[in-house]
């Protein structure tokens, strides 16, 4: 029974997020109400809010599995944390992980455009990044140097991803952008390695 109940909860969770994103892409984030989303999935507003605390979280649920990812990478690293984060970012580029911005699948581009051009979603995204920064600082030791290093790492990842997305949004393919994305990542993480001592 517990397994069935959990599966049904996950199905409702996913259905709400999918319906919300589809409606936001079609009509715009500000034009769609929480009631519209609940009605699309045939649940009540109170039920929706049991799954998602805010309207913004219906969208950012898509990247929830990346929450605190940098901290997990550092925790699992055997050597230099910065080098481990660098390798992890490069692996994301190879895999065209949407979080790196290097993904030209139309649905992913539309999702990124929604997030980056909607003020309420951009604000919530920055809150996510602040939480990631705090978790990374803790994984790096929690002192002042760790906090400074975490702030720089999160900024580097954000800028690299935004540059990749902007290039693709302007018409480049992920394959064409890939060499520059790798070069920019190597240069950025290289500066962190030489200037920052965790």
Short mmCIF file of N, CA and C in Angstrom, two decimals:
data_model
loop_
_atom_site.label_atom_id
_atom_site.label_comp_id
_atom_site.label_asym_id
_atom_site.label_seq_id
_atom_site.Cartn_x
_atom_site.Cartn_y
_atom_site.Cartn_z
N UNK A 1 0.83 -1.20 0.00
CA UNK A 1 0.00 0.00 0.00
C UNK A 1 0.86 1.26 0.00
N UNK A 2 1.93 1.22 0.81
CA UNK A 2 2.79 2.40 0.87
C UNK A 2 3.40 2.69 -0.48
N UNK A 3 3.86 1.66 -1.20
CA UNK A 3 4.45 1.85 -2.51
C UNK A 3 3.47 2.44 -3.50
N UNK A 4 2.23 1.95 -3.50
CA UNK A 4 1.20 2.47 -4.38
C UNK A 4 0.87 3.91 -4.06
N UNK A 5 0.77 4.21 -2.77
CA UNK A 5 0.46 5.59 -2.34
C UNK A 5 1.56 6.55 -2.78
N UNK A 6 2.81 6.12 -2.63
CA UNK A 6 3.93 6.97 -3.03
C UNK A 6 3.96 7.18 -4.54
N UNK A 7 3.65 6.13 -5.28
CA UNK A 7 3.62 6.25 -6.75
C UNK A 7 2.54 7.22 -7.19
N UNK A 8 1.39 7.15 -6.55
CA UNK A 8 0.29 8.05 -6.90
C UNK A 8 0.65 9.50 -6.56
N UNK A 9 1.32 9.69 -5.43
CA UNK A 9 1.76 11.04 -5.06
C UNK A 9 2.75 11.58 -6.08
N UNK A 10 3.70 10.72 -6.51
CA UNK A 10 4.69 11.15 -7.50
C UNK A 10 4.02 11.47 -8.83
N UNK A 11 3.02 10.68 -9.20
CA UNK A 11 2.30 10.93 -10.45
C UNK A 11 1.58 12.28 -10.41
N UNK A 12 0.97 12.58 -9.28
CA UNK A 12 0.28 13.87 -9.14
C UNK A 12 1.29 15.00 -9.17
N UNK A 13 2.40 14.82 -8.48
CA UNK A 13 3.47 15.81 -8.43
C UNK A 13 3.96 16.13 -9.85
N UNK A 14 4.26 15.08 -10.62
CA UNK A 14 4.76 15.27 -11.98
C UNK A 14 3.69 15.88 -12.88
N UNK A 15 2.45 15.43 -12.73
CA UNK A 15 1.36 15.93 -13.57
C UNK A 15 1.14 17.43 -13.34
N UNK A 16 1.22 17.86 -12.09
CA UNK A 16 1.04 19.28 -11.78
C UNK A 16 2.15 20.12 -12.41
N UNK A 17 3.39 19.66 -12.29
CA UNK A 17 4.50 20.41 -12.86
C UNK A 17 4.40 20.46 -14.38
N UNK A 18 4.10 19.32 -15.01
CA UNK A 18 4.00 19.28 -16.46
C UNK A 18 2.88 20.18 -16.97
N UNK A 19 1.73 20.13 -16.30
CA UNK A 19 0.60 20.97 -16.71
C UNK A 19 0.94 22.44 -16.55
N UNK A 20 1.59 22.78 -15.43
CA UNK A 20 1.94 24.17 -15.18
C UNK A 20 2.89 24.70 -16.25
N UNK A 21 3.93 23.95 -16.55
CA UNK A 21 4.91 24.41 -17.54
C UNK A 21 4.27 24.54 -18.91
N UNK A 22 3.42 23.59 -19.29
CA UNK A 22 2.74 23.67 -20.58
C UNK A 22 1.86 24.93 -20.65
N UNK A 23 1.14 25.21 -19.58
CA UNK A 23 0.29 26.41 -19.55
C UNK A 23 1.12 27.68 -19.57
N UNK A 24 2.22 27.70 -18.82
CA UNK A 24 3.08 28.89 -18.77
C UNK A 24 3.70 29.16 -20.15
N UNK A 25 4.12 28.10 -20.82
CA UNK A 25 4.73 28.28 -22.14
C UNK A 25 3.70 28.77 -23.16
N UNK A 26 2.47 28.33 -22.99
CA UNK A 26 1.42 28.71 -23.94
C UNK A 26 0.89 30.11 -23.69
N UNK A 27 0.73 30.46 -22.41
CA UNK A 27 0.04 31.72 -22.09
C UNK A 27 0.90 32.75 -21.37
N UNK A 28 2.03 32.33 -20.82
CA UNK A 28 2.86 33.23 -20.02
C UNK A 28 2.66 32.96 -18.54
N UNK A 29 3.74 33.07 -17.78
CA UNK A 29 3.70 32.75 -16.35
C UNK A 29 2.67 33.59 -15.60
N UNK A 30 2.65 34.88 -15.87
CA UNK A 30 1.78 35.78 -15.11
C UNK A 30 0.31 35.67 -15.51
N UNK A 31 0.06 35.08 -16.67
CA UNK A 31 -1.32 34.97 -17.16
C UNK A 31 -2.03 33.71 -16.67
N UNK A 32 -1.29 32.80 -16.07
CA UNK A 32 -1.86 31.52 -15.62
C UNK A 32 -1.96 31.54 -14.10
N UNK A 33 -3.12 31.21 -13.58
CA UNK A 33 -3.32 31.20 -12.12
C UNK A 33 -3.09 29.80 -11.58
N UNK A 34 -2.90 29.73 -10.29
CA UNK A 34 -2.77 28.43 -9.63
C UNK A 34 -4.06 27.63 -9.81
N UNK A 35 -5.20 28.32 -9.80
CA UNK A 35 -6.48 27.64 -10.01
C UNK A 35 -6.54 27.00 -11.39
N UNK A 36 -5.98 27.67 -12.40
CA UNK A 36 -5.95 27.11 -13.76
C UNK A 36 -5.16 25.80 -13.78
N UNK A 37 -4.03 25.80 -13.07
CA UNK A 37 -3.17 24.61 -13.05
C UNK A 37 -3.86 23.47 -12.32
N UNK A 38 -4.45 23.78 -11.17
CA UNK A 38 -5.16 22.76 -10.40
C UNK A 38 -6.29 22.15 -11.22
N UNK A 39 -7.02 23.00 -11.93
CA UNK A 39 -8.13 22.52 -12.74
C UNK A 39 -7.65 21.62 -13.87
N UNK A 40 -6.49 21.92 -14.44
CA UNK A 40 -5.95 21.12 -15.55
C UNK A 40 -5.63 19.70 -15.11
N UNK A 41 -5.33 19.53 -13.82
CA UNK A 41 -4.98 18.20 -13.30
C UNK A 41 -6.14 17.62 -12.47
N UNK A 42 -7.22 18.39 -12.37
CA UNK A 42 -8.42 17.96 -11.64
C UNK A 42 -8.14 17.74 -10.15
N UNK A 43 -7.42 18.70 -9.55
CA UNK A 43 -7.23 18.70 -8.10
C UNK A 43 -7.61 20.08 -7.57
N UNK A 44 -7.73 20.20 -6.27
CA UNK A 44 -8.07 21.49 -5.67
C UNK A 44 -6.81 22.32 -5.46
N UNK A 45 -7.00 23.62 -5.26
CA UNK A 45 -5.85 24.49 -4.95
C UNK A 45 -5.14 24.05 -3.68
N UNK A 46 -5.87 23.73 -2.59
CA UNK A 46 -5.17 23.26 -1.39
C UNK A 46 -4.33 22.01 -1.65
N UNK A 47 -4.83 21.11 -2.51
CA UNK A 47 -4.05 19.92 -2.84
C UNK A 47 -2.78 20.31 -3.58
N UNK A 48 -2.90 21.23 -4.53
CA UNK A 48 -1.71 21.69 -5.27
C UNK A 48 -0.65 22.21 -4.31
N UNK A 49 -1.09 23.01 -3.33
CA UNK A 49 -0.12 23.62 -2.42
C UNK A 49 0.46 22.61 -1.43
N UNK A 50 -0.12 21.43 -1.34
CA UNK A 50 0.51 20.37 -0.55
C UNK A 50 1.75 19.83 -1.27
N UNK A 51 1.75 19.95 -2.58
CA UNK A 51 2.86 19.45 -3.39
C UNK A 51 3.89 20.54 -3.69
N UNK A 52 3.43 21.75 -3.92
CA UNK A 52 4.31 22.86 -4.30
C UNK A 52 3.98 24.08 -3.45
N UNK A 53 4.97 24.60 -2.76
CA UNK A 53 4.74 25.73 -1.85
C UNK A 53 4.43 27.01 -2.60
N UNK A 54 5.00 27.17 -3.79
CA UNK A 54 4.80 28.40 -4.56
C UNK A 54 4.54 28.07 -6.02
N UNK A 55 3.99 29.03 -6.72
CA UNK A 55 3.76 28.89 -8.16
C UNK A 55 5.10 28.71 -8.89
N UNK A 56 6.12 29.41 -8.44
CA UNK A 56 7.44 29.30 -9.07
C UNK A 56 8.00 27.88 -8.96
N UNK A 57 7.74 27.22 -7.84
CA UNK A 57 8.28 25.88 -7.62
C UNK A 57 7.71 24.85 -8.60
N UNK A 58 6.54 25.15 -9.17
CA UNK A 58 5.97 24.27 -10.19
C UNK A 58 6.89 24.19 -11.41
N UNK A 59 7.61 25.27 -11.67
CA UNK A 59 8.54 25.31 -12.80
C UNK A 59 9.91 24.76 -12.40
N UNK A 60 10.41 25.21 -11.27
CA UNK A 60 11.77 24.85 -10.87
C UNK A 60 11.88 23.43 -10.34
N UNK A 61 10.75 22.76 -10.20
CA UNK A 61 10.76 21.33 -9.88
C UNK A 61 11.61 20.56 -10.89
N UNK A 62 11.66 21.04 -12.14
CA UNK A 62 12.41 20.37 -13.20
C UNK A 62 13.91 20.29 -12.89
N UNK A 63 14.41 21.24 -12.10
CA UNK A 63 15.85 21.23 -11.80
C UNK A 63 16.13 20.84 -10.35
N UNK A 64 15.10 20.36 -9.66
CA UNK A 64 15.24 20.04 -8.23
C UNK A 64 16.30 18.97 -7.98
N UNK A 65 16.49 18.06 -8.96
CA UNK A 65 17.48 17.00 -8.75
C UNK A 65 18.91 17.54 -8.78
N UNK A 66 19.08 18.79 -9.25
CA UNK A 66 20.41 19.41 -9.24
C UNK A 66 20.67 20.22 -7.96
N UNK A 67 19.66 20.31 -7.10
CA UNK A 67 19.84 21.08 -5.86
C UNK A 67 20.98 20.51 -5.03
N UNK A 68 21.90 21.36 -4.62
CA UNK A 68 23.07 20.99 -3.80
C UNK A 68 24.01 20.03 -4.53
N UNK A 69 23.96 20.01 -5.86
CA UNK A 69 24.81 19.09 -6.62
C UNK A 69 26.29 19.36 -6.42
N UNK A 70 26.67 20.64 -6.41
CA UNK A 70 28.09 20.98 -6.23
C UNK A 70 28.59 20.47 -4.88
N UNK A 71 27.77 20.60 -3.85
CA UNK A 71 28.17 20.11 -2.53
C UNK A 71 28.36 18.61 -2.54
N UNK A 72 27.50 17.89 -3.27
CA UNK A 72 27.63 16.43 -3.36
C UNK A 72 28.90 16.04 -4.11
N UNK A 73 29.23 16.80 -5.16
CA UNK A 73 30.45 16.53 -5.92
C UNK A 73 31.67 16.69 -5.02
N UNK A 74 31.70 17.77 -4.25
CA UNK A 74 32.83 18.03 -3.35
C UNK A 74 32.91 16.95 -2.27
N UNK A 75 31.78 16.56 -1.73
CA UNK A 75 31.77 15.54 -0.67
C UNK A 75 32.34 14.21 -1.17
N UNK A 76 32.14 13.93 -2.45
CA UNK A 76 32.60 12.66 -3.01
C UNK A 76 34.01 12.75 -3.61
N UNK A 77 34.57 13.96 -3.66
CA UNK A 77 35.87 14.17 -4.32
C UNK A 77 37.01 13.62 -3.47
N UNK A 78 37.94 12.95 -4.13
CA UNK A 78 39.12 12.43 -3.44
C UNK A 78 40.26 13.45 -3.45
N UNK A 79 40.27 14.32 -4.45
CA UNK A 79 41.35 15.30 -4.58
C UNK A 79 40.84 16.72 -4.43
N UNK A 80 41.32 17.60 -5.31
CA UNK A 80 40.95 19.01 -5.27
C UNK A 80 39.46 19.20 -5.54
N UNK A 81 38.75 19.90 -4.66
CA UNK A 81 37.32 20.16 -4.90
C UNK A 81 37.08 20.94 -6.19
N UNK A 82 37.92 21.94 -6.48
CA UNK A 82 37.72 22.74 -7.68
C UNK A 82 37.92 21.89 -8.93
N UNK A 83 38.92 21.04 -8.92
CA UNK A 83 39.15 20.16 -10.08
C UNK A 83 37.99 19.18 -10.24
N UNK A 84 37.43 18.70 -9.15
CA UNK A 84 36.28 17.79 -9.22
C UNK A 84 35.07 18.51 -9.82
N UNK A 85 34.86 19.76 -9.41
CA UNK A 85 33.74 20.54 -9.94
C UNK A 85 33.95 20.85 -11.41
N UNK A 86 35.19 21.11 -11.78
CA UNK A 86 35.53 21.36 -13.18
C UNK A 86 35.21 20.12 -14.03
N UNK A 87 35.69 18.96 -13.58
CA UNK A 87 35.41 17.72 -14.31
C UNK A 87 33.91 17.46 -14.43
N UNK A 88 33.19 17.74 -13.35
CA UNK A 88 31.75 17.52 -13.34
C UNK A 88 31.04 18.42 -14.35
N UNK A 89 31.48 19.67 -14.44
CA UNK A 89 30.87 20.60 -15.40
C UNK A 89 31.17 20.15 -16.82
N UNK A 90 32.41 19.73 -17.09
CA UNK A 90 32.77 19.25 -18.42
C UNK A 90 31.96 18.01 -18.79
N UNK A 91 31.74 17.12 -17.82
CA UNK A 91 30.92 15.93 -18.08
C UNK A 91 29.50 16.35 -18.44
N UNK A 92 28.98 17.39 -17.76
CA UNK A 92 27.66 17.91 -18.09
C UNK A 92 27.60 18.46 -19.50
N UNK A 93 28.65 19.13 -19.93
CA UNK A 93 28.70 19.63 -21.31
C UNK A 93 28.67 18.46 -22.30
N UNK A 94 29.46 17.42 -22.02
CA UNK A 94 29.49 16.24 -22.89
C UNK A 94 28.10 15.62 -23.03
N UNK A 95 27.37 15.60 -21.91
CA UNK A 95 26.05 14.97 -21.89
C UNK A 95 24.93 15.90 -22.33
N UNK A 96 25.31 17.16 -22.64
CA UNK A 96 24.32 18.19 -22.99
C UNK A 96 23.30 18.36 -21.87
N UNK A 97 23.79 18.28 -20.64
CA UNK A 97 22.92 18.49 -19.48
C UNK A 97 22.33 19.90 -19.54
N UNK A 98 21.01 20.03 -19.50
CA UNK A 98 20.40 21.36 -19.58
C UNK A 98 20.94 22.36 -18.56
N UNK A 99 21.38 21.87 -17.40
CA UNK A 99 21.85 22.79 -16.36
C UNK A 99 23.12 23.53 -16.80
N UNK A 100 23.84 23.01 -17.79
CA UNK A 100 25.03 23.69 -18.30
C UNK A 100 24.67 24.73 -19.37
N UNK A 101 23.41 24.77 -19.76
CA UNK A 101 22.98 25.68 -20.82
C UNK A 101 23.26 25.16 -22.22
N UNK A 102 24.01 24.06 -22.34
CA UNK A 102 24.42 23.54 -23.65
C UNK A 102 23.45 22.46 -24.11
N UNK A 103 22.25 22.87 -24.46
CA UNK A 103 21.23 21.93 -24.90
C UNK A 103 20.32 22.67 -25.88
N UNK A 104 20.18 22.11 -27.09
CA UNK A 104 19.37 22.80 -28.10
C UNK A 104 18.06 22.08 -28.41
N UNK A 105 17.63 21.21 -27.52
CA UNK A 105 16.31 20.58 -27.67
C UNK A 105 15.26 21.70 -27.52
N UNK A 106 14.33 21.83 -28.47
CA UNK A 106 13.39 22.95 -28.44
C UNK A 106 12.64 23.12 -27.11
N UNK A 107 12.22 22.01 -26.49
CA UNK A 107 11.50 22.11 -25.24
C UNK A 107 12.38 22.65 -24.12
N UNK A 108 13.66 22.27 -24.15
CA UNK A 108 14.60 22.76 -23.14
C UNK A 108 14.86 24.25 -23.35
N UNK A 109 15.03 24.65 -24.60
CA UNK A 109 15.22 26.07 -24.90
C UNK A 109 14.02 26.90 -24.45
N UNK A 110 12.83 26.38 -24.70
CA UNK A 110 11.62 27.10 -24.30
C UNK A 110 11.55 27.21 -22.78
N UNK A 111 11.93 26.14 -22.10
CA UNK A 111 11.94 26.15 -20.63
C UNK A 111 12.92 27.20 -20.11
N UNK A 112 14.15 27.20 -20.66
CA UNK A 112 15.15 28.18 -20.22
C UNK A 112 14.68 29.60 -20.49
N UNK A 113 14.07 29.81 -21.66
CA UNK A 113 13.58 31.15 -21.99
C UNK A 113 12.52 31.59 -20.98
N UNK A 114 11.65 30.67 -20.61
CA UNK A 114 10.63 30.97 -19.61
C UNK A 114 11.26 31.39 -18.29
N UNK A 115 12.25 30.62 -17.84
CA UNK A 115 12.89 30.90 -16.55
C UNK A 115 13.67 32.21 -16.59
N UNK A 116 14.47 32.39 -17.64
CA UNK A 116 15.36 33.55 -17.69
C UNK A 116 14.64 34.86 -17.99
N UNK A 117 13.46 34.79 -18.60
CA UNK A 117 12.77 36.03 -18.98
C UNK A 117 11.57 36.36 -18.10
N UNK A 118 11.31 35.53 -17.09
CA UNK A 118 10.20 35.79 -16.16
C UNK A 118 10.79 36.23 -14.83
N UNK A 119 10.61 37.50 -14.45
CA UNK A 119 11.25 38.00 -13.22
C UNK A 119 11.01 37.14 -11.98
N UNK A 120 9.78 36.68 -11.78
CA UNK A 120 9.48 35.88 -10.58
C UNK A 120 10.27 34.57 -10.59
N UNK A 121 10.46 33.98 -11.76
CA UNK A 121 11.21 32.73 -11.85
C UNK A 121 12.71 32.97 -11.72
N UNK A 122 13.19 34.07 -12.29
CA UNK A 122 14.61 34.41 -12.14
C UNK A 122 14.95 34.64 -10.68
N UNK A 123 14.06 35.30 -9.97
CA UNK A 123 14.27 35.55 -8.54
C UNK A 123 14.33 34.24 -7.77
N UNK A 124 13.41 33.33 -8.07
CA UNK A 124 13.40 32.03 -7.37
C UNK A 124 14.64 31.23 -7.74
N UNK A 125 15.09 31.35 -8.99
CA UNK A 125 16.30 30.65 -9.40
C UNK A 125 17.51 31.15 -8.61
N UNK A 126 17.56 32.46 -8.37
CA UNK A 126 18.67 33.01 -7.57
C UNK A 126 18.60 32.51 -6.13
N UNK A 127 17.39 32.31 -5.61
CA UNK A 127 17.25 31.75 -4.27
C UNK A 127 17.80 30.31 -4.25
N UNK A 128 17.52 29.55 -5.30
CA UNK A 128 18.07 28.20 -5.42
C UNK A 128 19.59 28.26 -5.40
N UNK A 129 20.15 29.20 -6.16
CA UNK A 129 21.61 29.31 -6.24
C UNK A 129 22.20 29.73 -4.90
N UNK A 130 21.50 30.59 -4.17
CA UNK A 130 21.97 30.97 -2.83
C UNK A 130 22.01 29.76 -1.90
N UNK A 131 20.99 28.91 -2.01
CA UNK A 131 20.97 27.69 -1.19
C UNK A 131 22.11 26.76 -1.60
N UNK A 132 22.36 26.65 -2.90
CA UNK A 132 23.47 25.83 -3.38
C UNK A 132 24.80 26.36 -2.88
N UNK A 133 24.93 27.68 -2.88
CA UNK A 133 26.17 28.31 -2.42
C UNK A 133 26.43 28.00 -0.95
N UNK A 134 25.38 28.09 -0.14
CA UNK A 134 25.54 27.79 1.29
C UNK A 134 25.91 26.33 1.52
N UNK A 135 25.26 25.43 0.77
CA UNK A 135 25.57 24.00 0.92
C UNK A 135 27.00 23.71 0.47
N UNK A 136 27.44 24.36 -0.61
CA UNK A 136 28.80 24.15 -1.10
C UNK A 136 29.82 24.68 -0.10
N UNK A 137 29.54 25.85 0.47
CA UNK A 137 30.45 26.42 1.47
C UNK A 137 30.61 25.48 2.66
N UNK A 138 29.52 24.88 3.07
CA UNK A 138 29.57 23.94 4.19
C UNK A 138 30.41 22.71 3.81
N UNK A 139 30.23 22.23 2.59
CA UNK A 139 31.01 21.07 2.14
C UNK A 139 32.50 21.38 2.03
N UNK A 140 32.82 22.65 1.79
CA UNK A 140 34.21 23.07 1.67
C UNK A 140 34.86 23.40 3.02
N UNK A 141 34.07 23.33 4.08
CA UNK A 141 34.65 23.55 5.40
C UNK A 141 33.96 24.58 6.25
N UNK A 142 33.14 25.43 5.63
CA UNK A 142 32.31 26.36 6.39
C UNK A 142 32.97 27.62 6.89
N UNK A 143 34.27 27.82 6.61
CA UNK A 143 34.91 29.04 7.09
C UNK A 143 34.79 30.15 6.04
N UNK A 144 35.45 31.28 6.28
CA UNK A 144 35.35 32.42 5.37
C UNK A 144 35.89 32.08 3.98
N UNK A 145 37.02 31.35 3.93
CA UNK A 145 37.59 30.97 2.64
C UNK A 145 36.62 30.07 1.88
N UNK A 146 35.97 29.15 2.59
CA UNK A 146 35.00 28.27 1.96
C UNK A 146 33.83 29.05 1.38
N UNK A 147 33.37 30.05 2.12
CA UNK A 147 32.25 30.86 1.63
C UNK A 147 32.64 31.64 0.38
N UNK A 148 33.84 32.19 0.37
CA UNK A 148 34.31 32.93 -0.80
C UNK A 148 34.48 32.01 -2.01
N UNK A 149 35.03 30.83 -1.77
CA UNK A 149 35.21 29.86 -2.85
C UNK A 149 33.86 29.44 -3.41
N UNK A 150 32.92 29.13 -2.54
CA UNK A 150 31.58 28.71 -2.98
C UNK A 150 30.91 29.79 -3.81
N UNK A 151 31.04 31.03 -3.38
CA UNK A 151 30.43 32.14 -4.12
C UNK A 151 31.01 32.23 -5.53
N UNK A 152 32.33 32.05 -5.64
CA UNK A 152 32.98 32.13 -6.95
C UNK A 152 32.59 30.95 -7.84
N UNK A 153 32.52 29.76 -7.26
CA UNK A 153 32.14 28.58 -8.05
C UNK A 153 30.73 28.73 -8.60
N UNK A 154 29.79 29.12 -7.76
CA UNK A 154 28.40 29.27 -8.20
C UNK A 154 28.29 30.34 -9.27
N UNK A 155 29.04 31.44 -9.11
CA UNK A 155 29.03 32.50 -10.12
C UNK A 155 29.58 31.99 -11.45
N UNK A 156 30.67 31.23 -11.40
CA UNK A 156 31.26 30.69 -12.62
C UNK A 156 30.27 29.78 -13.33
N UNK A 157 29.64 28.87 -12.59
CA UNK A 157 28.68 27.96 -13.20
C UNK A 157 27.50 28.72 -13.82
N UNK A 158 27.04 29.74 -13.11
CA UNK A 158 25.90 30.53 -13.61
C UNK A 158 26.26 31.26 -14.90
N UNK A 159 27.42 31.90 -14.91
CA UNK A 159 27.83 32.66 -16.10
C UNK A 159 28.06 31.74 -17.29
N UNK A 160 28.74 30.63 -17.06
CA UNK A 160 29.00 29.69 -18.16
C UNK A 160 27.69 29.16 -18.74
N UNK A 161 26.76 28.76 -17.88
CA UNK A 161 25.47 28.23 -18.36
C UNK A 161 24.69 29.30 -19.11
N UNK A 162 24.71 30.52 -18.60
CA UNK A 162 23.96 31.59 -19.26
C UNK A 162 24.58 31.92 -20.63
N UNK A 163 25.89 31.90 -20.73
CA UNK A 163 26.55 32.16 -22.01
C UNK A 163 26.21 31.06 -23.03
N UNK A 164 26.19 29.83 -22.58
CA UNK A 164 25.84 28.74 -23.48
C UNK A 164 24.41 28.87 -23.96
N UNK A 165 23.50 29.12 -23.03
CA UNK A 165 22.09 29.26 -23.41
C UNK A 165 21.90 30.44 -24.35
N UNK A 166 22.55 31.56 -24.07
CA UNK A 166 22.41 32.76 -24.91
C UNK A 166 22.89 32.48 -26.33
N UNK A 167 24.01 31.77 -26.47
CA UNK A 167 24.54 31.45 -27.80
C UNK A 167 23.56 30.57 -28.57
N UNK A 168 23.01 29.58 -27.90
CA UNK A 168 22.06 28.68 -28.56
C UNK A 168 20.75 29.38 -28.85
N UNK A 169 20.30 30.21 -27.94
CA UNK A 169 19.07 30.97 -28.15
C UNK A 169 19.22 31.91 -29.34
N UNK A 170 20.45 32.35 -29.59
CA UNK A 170 20.71 33.25 -30.72
C UNK A 170 20.87 32.50 -32.04
N UNK A 171 20.82 31.17 -32.01
CA UNK A 171 20.85 30.41 -33.25
C UNK A 171 21.95 29.38 -33.39
N UNK A 172 22.90 29.33 -32.47
CA UNK A 172 23.95 28.32 -32.54
C UNK A 172 23.40 26.96 -32.14
N UNK A 173 23.97 25.90 -32.68
CA UNK A 173 23.61 24.56 -32.22
C UNK A 173 24.49 24.20 -31.04
N UNK A 174 24.07 23.20 -30.28
CA UNK A 174 24.88 22.75 -29.14
C UNK A 174 26.22 22.22 -29.63
N UNK A 175 26.21 21.53 -30.76
CA UNK A 175 27.47 20.98 -31.30
C UNK A 175 28.43 22.10 -31.70
N UNK A 176 27.90 23.14 -32.33
CA UNK A 176 28.76 24.26 -32.73
C UNK A 176 29.29 25.02 -31.52
N UNK A 177 28.49 25.13 -30.50
CA UNK A 177 28.86 25.88 -29.31
C UNK A 177 29.82 25.10 -28.42
N UNK A 178 29.82 23.78 -28.54
CA UNK A 178 30.56 22.92 -27.61
C UNK A 178 32.04 23.30 -27.43
N UNK A 179 32.82 23.49 -28.50
CA UNK A 179 34.25 23.81 -28.29
C UNK A 179 34.45 25.09 -27.47
N UNK A 180 33.67 26.12 -27.75
CA UNK A 180 33.79 27.37 -26.99
C UNK A 180 33.34 27.16 -25.55
N UNK A 181 32.31 26.34 -25.36
CA UNK A 181 31.82 26.07 -24.00
C UNK A 181 32.89 25.39 -23.17
N UNK A 182 33.59 24.42 -23.77
CA UNK A 182 34.66 23.73 -23.06
C UNK A 182 35.82 24.69 -22.77
N UNK A 183 36.19 25.47 -23.76
CA UNK A 183 37.31 26.41 -23.57
C UNK A 183 37.00 27.42 -22.48
N UNK A 184 35.79 27.93 -22.46
CA UNK A 184 35.41 28.91 -21.44
C UNK A 184 35.38 28.27 -20.06
N UNK A 185 34.89 27.03 -19.99
CA UNK A 185 34.88 26.33 -18.70
C UNK A 185 36.29 26.07 -18.21
N UNK A 186 37.16 25.63 -19.11
CA UNK A 186 38.56 25.37 -18.73
C UNK A 186 39.21 26.65 -18.20
N UNK A 187 38.99 27.76 -18.90
CA UNK A 187 39.60 29.03 -18.48
C UNK A 187 39.05 29.48 -17.14
N UNK A 188 37.73 29.38 -16.96
CA UNK A 188 37.10 29.86 -15.73
C UNK A 188 37.52 29.03 -14.52
N UNK A 189 37.45 27.70 -14.65
CA UNK A 189 37.83 26.85 -13.52
C UNK A 189 39.34 26.90 -13.29
N UNK A 190 40.10 27.14 -14.36
CA UNK A 190 41.54 27.28 -14.20
C UNK A 190 41.88 28.48 -13.35
N UNK A 191 41.16 29.56 -13.52
CA UNK A 191 41.39 30.75 -12.68
C UNK A 191 41.05 30.45 -11.23
N UNK A 192 39.98 29.69 -11.01
CA UNK A 192 39.62 29.34 -9.64
C UNK A 192 40.70 28.48 -9.01
N UNK A 193 41.24 27.54 -9.77
CA UNK A 193 42.26 26.63 -9.24
C UNK A 193 43.51 27.40 -8.84
N UNK A 194 43.89 28.42 -9.60
CA UNK A 194 45.14 29.13 -9.31
C UNK A 194 44.96 30.23 -8.28
N UNK A 195 43.73 30.73 -8.13
CA UNK A 195 43.54 31.87 -7.25
C UNK A 195 42.85 31.54 -5.93
N UNK A 196 42.18 30.43 -5.88
CA UNK A 196 41.39 30.09 -4.69
C UNK A 196 41.96 28.86 -4.02
N UNK A 197 42.19 28.94 -2.75
CA UNK A 197 42.69 27.78 -2.00
C UNK A 197 41.61 27.40 -0.99
N UNK A 198 40.82 26.33 -1.26
CA UNK A 198 39.75 25.93 -0.34
C UNK A 198 40.32 25.52 1.01
#
